[in-house]
Tab-separated table of C-alpha atoms in Angstrom:
chain	number	residue	atom	x	y	z
A	1	MET	CA	-16.256	-12.014	4.716
A	2	ALA	CA	-19.422	-12.139	2.330
A	3	ALA	CA	-18.282	-15.349	0.621
A	4	ASP	CA	-20.671	-14.460	-2.512
A	5	ARG	CA	-19.425	-10.871	-3.900
A	6	TYR	CA	-16.932	-9.508	-1.812
A	7	PHE	CA	-13.340	-10.965	-0.029
A	8	GLY	CA	-11.867	-8.057	2.106
A	9	THR	CA	-8.155	-8.418	4.134
A	10	TYR	CA	-4.507	-6.970	5.239
A	11	ALA	CA	-2.228	-9.001	3.485
A	12	ARG	CA	1.511	-9.223	4.826
A	13	PHE	CA	3.579	-7.965	1.315
A	14	GLU	CA	8.205	-8.670	1.173
A	15	THR	CA	10.122	-8.262	-1.458
A	16	ARG	CA	12.033	-10.219	-4.061
A	17	SER	CA	14.925	-8.498	-2.502
A	18	LYS	CA	16.621	-5.295	-1.018
A	19	LYS	CA	17.145	-4.253	-5.060
A	20	ASP	CA	14.700	-4.773	-5.118
A	21	ALA	CA	12.714	-3.062	-2.796
A	22	GLY	CA	14.141	0.047	-4.018
A	23	ALA	CA	11.181	1.345	-6.158
A	24	LEU	CA	8.906	0.489	-3.390
A	25	LEU	CA	9.925	3.301	-1.231
A	26	GLY	CA	9.884	5.851	-4.226
A	27	ALA	CA	7.414	8.022	-5.702
A	28	ASP	CA	5.551	4.952	-8.072
A	29	ASN	CA	5.391	3.856	-5.450
A	30	LEU	CA	2.702	5.754	-2.868
A	31	VAL	CA	0.473	4.912	0.334
A	32	GLY	CA	-3.022	4.556	-0.306
A	33	ASP	CA	-1.599	3.671	-4.546
A	34	GLN	CA	-4.123	0.754	-6.246
A	35	TYR	CA	-2.889	-1.665	-7.925
A	36	SER	CA	-3.712	-4.762	-9.847
A	37	ILE	CA	-2.841	-8.497	-8.894
A	38	VAL	CA	-1.514	-10.719	-11.241
A	39	PHE	CA	0.552	-13.776	-11.065
A	40	GLU	CA	4.231	-15.419	-11.503
A	41	THR	CA	5.337	-18.850	-11.013
A	42	GLU	CA	8.682	-18.852	-10.082
A	43	ASP	CA	10.530	-22.856	-9.005
A	44	GLY	CA	6.097	-24.461	-9.990
A	45	VAL	CA	5.407	-21.447	-7.258
A	46	THR	CA	3.475	-19.135	-7.897
A	47	ARG	CA	2.778	-16.423	-5.884
A	48	ALA	CA	0.333	-13.157	-6.142
A	49	TRP	CA	2.309	-9.946	-6.735
A	50	MET	CA	1.557	-6.236	-6.692
A	51	LYS	CA	1.631	-4.771	-9.941
A	52	ASN	CA	2.052	-0.934	-9.858
A	53	ARG	CA	-0.202	1.698	-12.644
A	54	PHE	CA	3.839	1.774	-14.128
A	55	GLY	CA	3.515	-1.677	-14.473
A	56	ALA	CA	6.182	-3.119	-12.445
A	57	LEU	CA	5.952	-6.593	-10.169
A	58	THR	CA	6.979	-4.276	-6.495
A	59	GLY	CA	5.474	-6.880	-3.842
A	60	ARG	CA	4.710	-10.473	-3.732
A	61	PHE	CA	2.315	-12.260	-0.771
A	62	ASP	CA	2.761	-15.672	0.635
A	63	GLU	CA	1.775	-19.027	-0.507
A	64	HIS	CA	-1.626	-18.669	1.402
A	65	VAL	CA	-2.948	-15.224	0.324
A	66	SER	CA	-1.673	-16.366	-3.395
A	67	ARG	CA	-3.982	-19.529	-3.182
A	68	GLN	CA	-7.172	-17.368	-1.756
A	69	LEU	CA	-6.734	-14.965	-4.371
A	70	GLN	CA	-6.124	-17.589	-7.583
A	71	LEU	CA	-9.168	-19.015	-6.585
A	72	LEU	CA	-11.552	-16.242	-6.130
A	73	SER	CA	-9.505	-15.043	-9.307
A	74	ALA	CA	-10.885	-18.103	-11.591
A	75	ARG	CA	-14.562	-16.725	-10.572
A	76	GLU	CA	-13.177	-13.720	-12.435
A	77	TRP	CA	-13.645	-11.079	-9.769
A	78	LYS	CA	-11.830	-8.605	-10.042
A	79	LEU	CA	-9.086	-8.231	-7.402
A	80	VAL	CA	-7.396	-4.812	-6.390
A	81	ALA	CA	-5.121	-4.198	-3.846
A	82	LEU	CA	-4.232	-1.112	-1.797
A	83	LEU	CA	-0.199	0.081	-0.402
A	84	SER	CA	-1.386	0.817	3.809
A	85	PHE	CA	2.809	0.629	4.476
A	86	VAL	CA	6.080	-0.703	3.760
A	87	ALA	CA	9.174	-1.377	6.664
A	88	PHE	CA	12.677	-2.785	6.832
A	89	THR	CA	13.797	-5.386	9.619
A	90	ASP	CA	17.196	-6.474	9.828
A	91	ARG	CA	17.235	-9.286	11.254
A	92	PRO	CA	18.678	-11.837	9.313
A	93	GLU	CA	20.868	-10.457	7.691
A	94	PRO	CA	21.215	-8.363	5.894
A	95	GLY	CA	17.553	-7.395	6.792
A	96	PHE	CA	14.475	-6.979	4.296
A	97	TYR	CA	11.640	-4.724	3.221
A	98	TRP	CA	8.338	-6.341	3.509
A	99	GLY	CA	4.644	-4.035	4.031
A	100	GLN	CA	0.908	-4.983	4.193
A	101	ALA	CA	-1.312	-4.028	1.702
A	102	ALA	CA	-5.771	-3.395	1.882
A	103	VAL	CA	-6.379	-6.485	-0.232
A	104	ILE	CA	-9.904	-6.341	-1.566
A	105	ALA	CA	-11.759	-8.857	-4.032
A	106	PHE	CA	-15.665	-8.734	-5.439
A	107	ASP	CA	-18.110	-9.272	-8.150
A	108	PRO	CA	-17.917	-7.401	-11.352
A	109	ALA	CA	-21.741	-7.418	-10.907
A	110	ASP	CA	-20.880	-4.749	-8.377
A	111	GLU	CA	-17.876	-2.621	-9.683
A	112	ALA	CA	-19.439	1.074	-9.828
A	113	ALA	CA	-19.835	1.015	-5.875
A	114	MET	CA	-16.667	-1.466	-5.103
A	115	GLU	CA	-14.510	1.518	-6.770
A	116	MET	CA	-15.458	4.148	-5.640
A	117	PHE	CA	-15.401	1.873	-1.839
A	118	VAL	CA	-11.491	0.616	-2.502
A	119	GLY	CA	-11.015	5.126	-3.333
A	120	ARG	CA	-12.440	5.611	-0.329
A	121	VAL	CA	-10.625	3.268	1.315
A	122	GLY	CA	-7.448	4.242	-0.655
A	123	LYS	CA	-8.073	7.904	1.166
A	124	LEU	CA	-7.890	6.977	4.287
A	125	LEU	CA	-4.319	4.828	3.612
A	126	GLN	CA	-3.454	7.899	2.980
A	127	GLU	CA	-3.914	9.765	5.400
A	128	GLY	CA	-2.145	6.964	7.310
A	129	ILE	CA	-6.114	5.680	8.603
A	130	ARG	CA	-6.356	1.468	8.486
A	131	PRO	CA	-10.055	1.273	7.941
A	132	ALA	CA	-11.472	-2.167	8.080
A	133	VAL	CA	-11.841	-4.262	5.170
A	134	ASP	CA	-12.703	-7.136	5.880
A	135	LEU	CA	-16.749	-6.034	5.458
A	136	GLY	CA	-19.080	-9.491	6.229
A	137	LYS	CA	-22.224	-9.414	5.236
A	138	GLN	CA	-23.602	-6.602	6.566
A	139	GLY	CA	-20.566	-4.143	5.635
A	140	VAL	CA	-20.928	-5.206	2.167
A	141	GLU	CA	-25.063	-4.759	1.926
A	142	THR	CA	-24.382	-0.898	3.486
A	143	VAL	CA	-20.859	-0.306	1.582
A	144	LEU	CA	-23.963	-2.152	-1.936
A	145	GLU	CA	-26.814	0.460	-0.099
A	146	HIS	CA	-24.382	3.298	-0.845
A	147	GLN	CA	-22.920	2.735	-3.417
A	148	GLY	CA	-19.907	2.666	-2.753
A	149	ASP	CA	-19.900	5.809	-0.998
A	150	TRP	CA	-19.259	4.728	2.838
A	151	THR	CA	-16.428	2.942	4.870
A	152	PRO	CA	-16.734	1.020	8.507
A	153	ALA	CA	-15.864	3.314	11.456
A	154	GLU	CA	-13.539	0.387	12.587
A	155	ARG	CA	-9.901	1.299	12.350
A	156	VAL	CA	-6.972	-1.589	12.213
A	157	PRO	CA	-4.552	-1.478	13.859
A	158	MET	CA	-0.588	-1.955	12.763
A	159	PRO	CA	0.852	-4.774	13.527
A	160	GLU	CA	2.871	-5.661	16.425
A	161	ARG	CA	6.528	-4.490	15.459
A	162	GLU	CA	9.003	-6.912	15.376
A	163	GLU	CA	12.621	-6.049	17.062
A	164	GLY	CA	14.878	-5.023	14.143
A	165	THR	CA	12.014	-3.218	12.084
A	166	VAL	CA	11.232	0.801	11.373
A	167	VAL	CA	8.440	1.678	9.516
A	168	MET	CA	9.800	3.501	6.111
A	169	LYS	CA	5.957	4.905	4.526
A	170	GLN	CA	2.726	5.249	6.453
A	171	ARG	CA	0.860	7.645	5.071
A	172	ARG	CA	1.854	10.214	2.399
A	173	LYS	CA	4.292	13.320	2.648
A	174	THR	CA	2.975	16.843	1.624
A	175	SER	CA	5.620	16.510	-1.427
A	176	GLU	CA	4.111	13.406	-2.546
A	177	ASN	CA	0.616	15.195	-2.930
A	178	PHE	CA	1.693	17.818	-5.010
A	179	ILE	CA	4.241	15.273	-7.265
A	180	GLU	CA	0.720	13.537	-7.226
A	181	HIS	CA	-0.806	16.414	-8.844
A	182	GLY	CA	1.623	17.801	-11.311
A	183	ARG	CA	0.748	14.142	-12.257
A	184	ALA	CA	-2.239	14.541	-13.543
A	185	GLY	CA	-1.898	17.776	-15.030
A	186	ASN	CA	-1.082	20.851	-12.789
A	187	LYS	CA	2.698	21.333	-13.962
A	188	GLY	CA	2.539	23.779	-10.961
A	189	CYS	CA	2.031	21.948	-7.960
A	190	LEU	CA	4.459	19.317	-9.765
A	191	ALA	CA	7.502	21.928	-9.588
A	192	ALA	CA	6.054	23.035	-6.035
A	193	GLY	CA	7.087	19.037	-4.587
A	194	TRP	CA	10.219	19.246	-6.033
A	195	ILE	CA	11.034	22.899	-4.679
A	196	PHE	CA	9.581	21.733	-1.413
A	197	ASN	CA	12.098	18.011	-1.316
A	198	THR	CA	14.571	20.604	-2.525
A	199	ALA	CA	13.901	23.220	0.383
A	200	LEU	CA	13.804	20.469	3.078
A	201	VAL	CA	17.727	18.886	2.274
A	202	ALA	CA	18.282	22.483	2.121
A	203	ALA	CA	17.090	22.664	5.618
A	204	VAL	CA	18.837	19.584	7.186
A	205	VAL	CA	21.938	21.028	5.487
A	206	PHE	CA	22.110	24.481	7.121
A	207	ALA	CA	20.854	22.618	10.600
A	208	PHE	CA	24.191	20.165	10.651
A	209	LEU	CA	26.369	23.062	9.699
A	210	VAL	CA	25.585	24.752	12.646
A	211	ALA	CA	25.667	22.337	14.791
A	212	LEU	CA	29.563	21.229	13.113
A	213	ARG	CA	29.792	25.450	14.002
A	214	SER	CA	28.744	25.202	17.202
A	215	CYS	CA	30.862	22.596	17.979
A	216	GLY	CA	33.998	24.196	16.974
A	217	VAL	CA	34.345	21.591	13.919
A	218	LEU	CA	33.346	24.916	11.505
């Protein structure tokens, strides 16, 4: 962390409930997506939340990270989060959804370079690659020197998986890329995304029927 102009880390978030997690698994929340960070107070406790591009609150950070982000917000820094992965842990019952996001904050004076840097980090996350975002003073200077067109070679490993934990999404799927291109105005890609999903479901159903037939059920 270069305390005078930049902050970066991977931070854990959780959803309010399993029901609220449904949207997090859909196409409105994709790995590598950029989120704004807002603050909500509940039962006297203020937490930082990730708000997606459609205005939905999707995950909240713990009190420690929230306090850090509140202090940076008070300095009028720009705060962003980038979705890295979503997981489900079945213990304690009934289980809960959680994940990690790359959280980045910076002085608005460096916005042009940092926005490009954030975009590069997001593209790597889309591929399941987790670049280091805790840059240190030298790393921040390198970002600024290259006008944001740089990312560190260092990679951050996934957290150790707890028993009963399944990673639900860690990179973008081909169909999700089609849908994103469609949203950007390429209707052919949007249609291709839905066709891809339909074909995938059909293939699974066909394989299931073949298996039943081979077992003499059909």
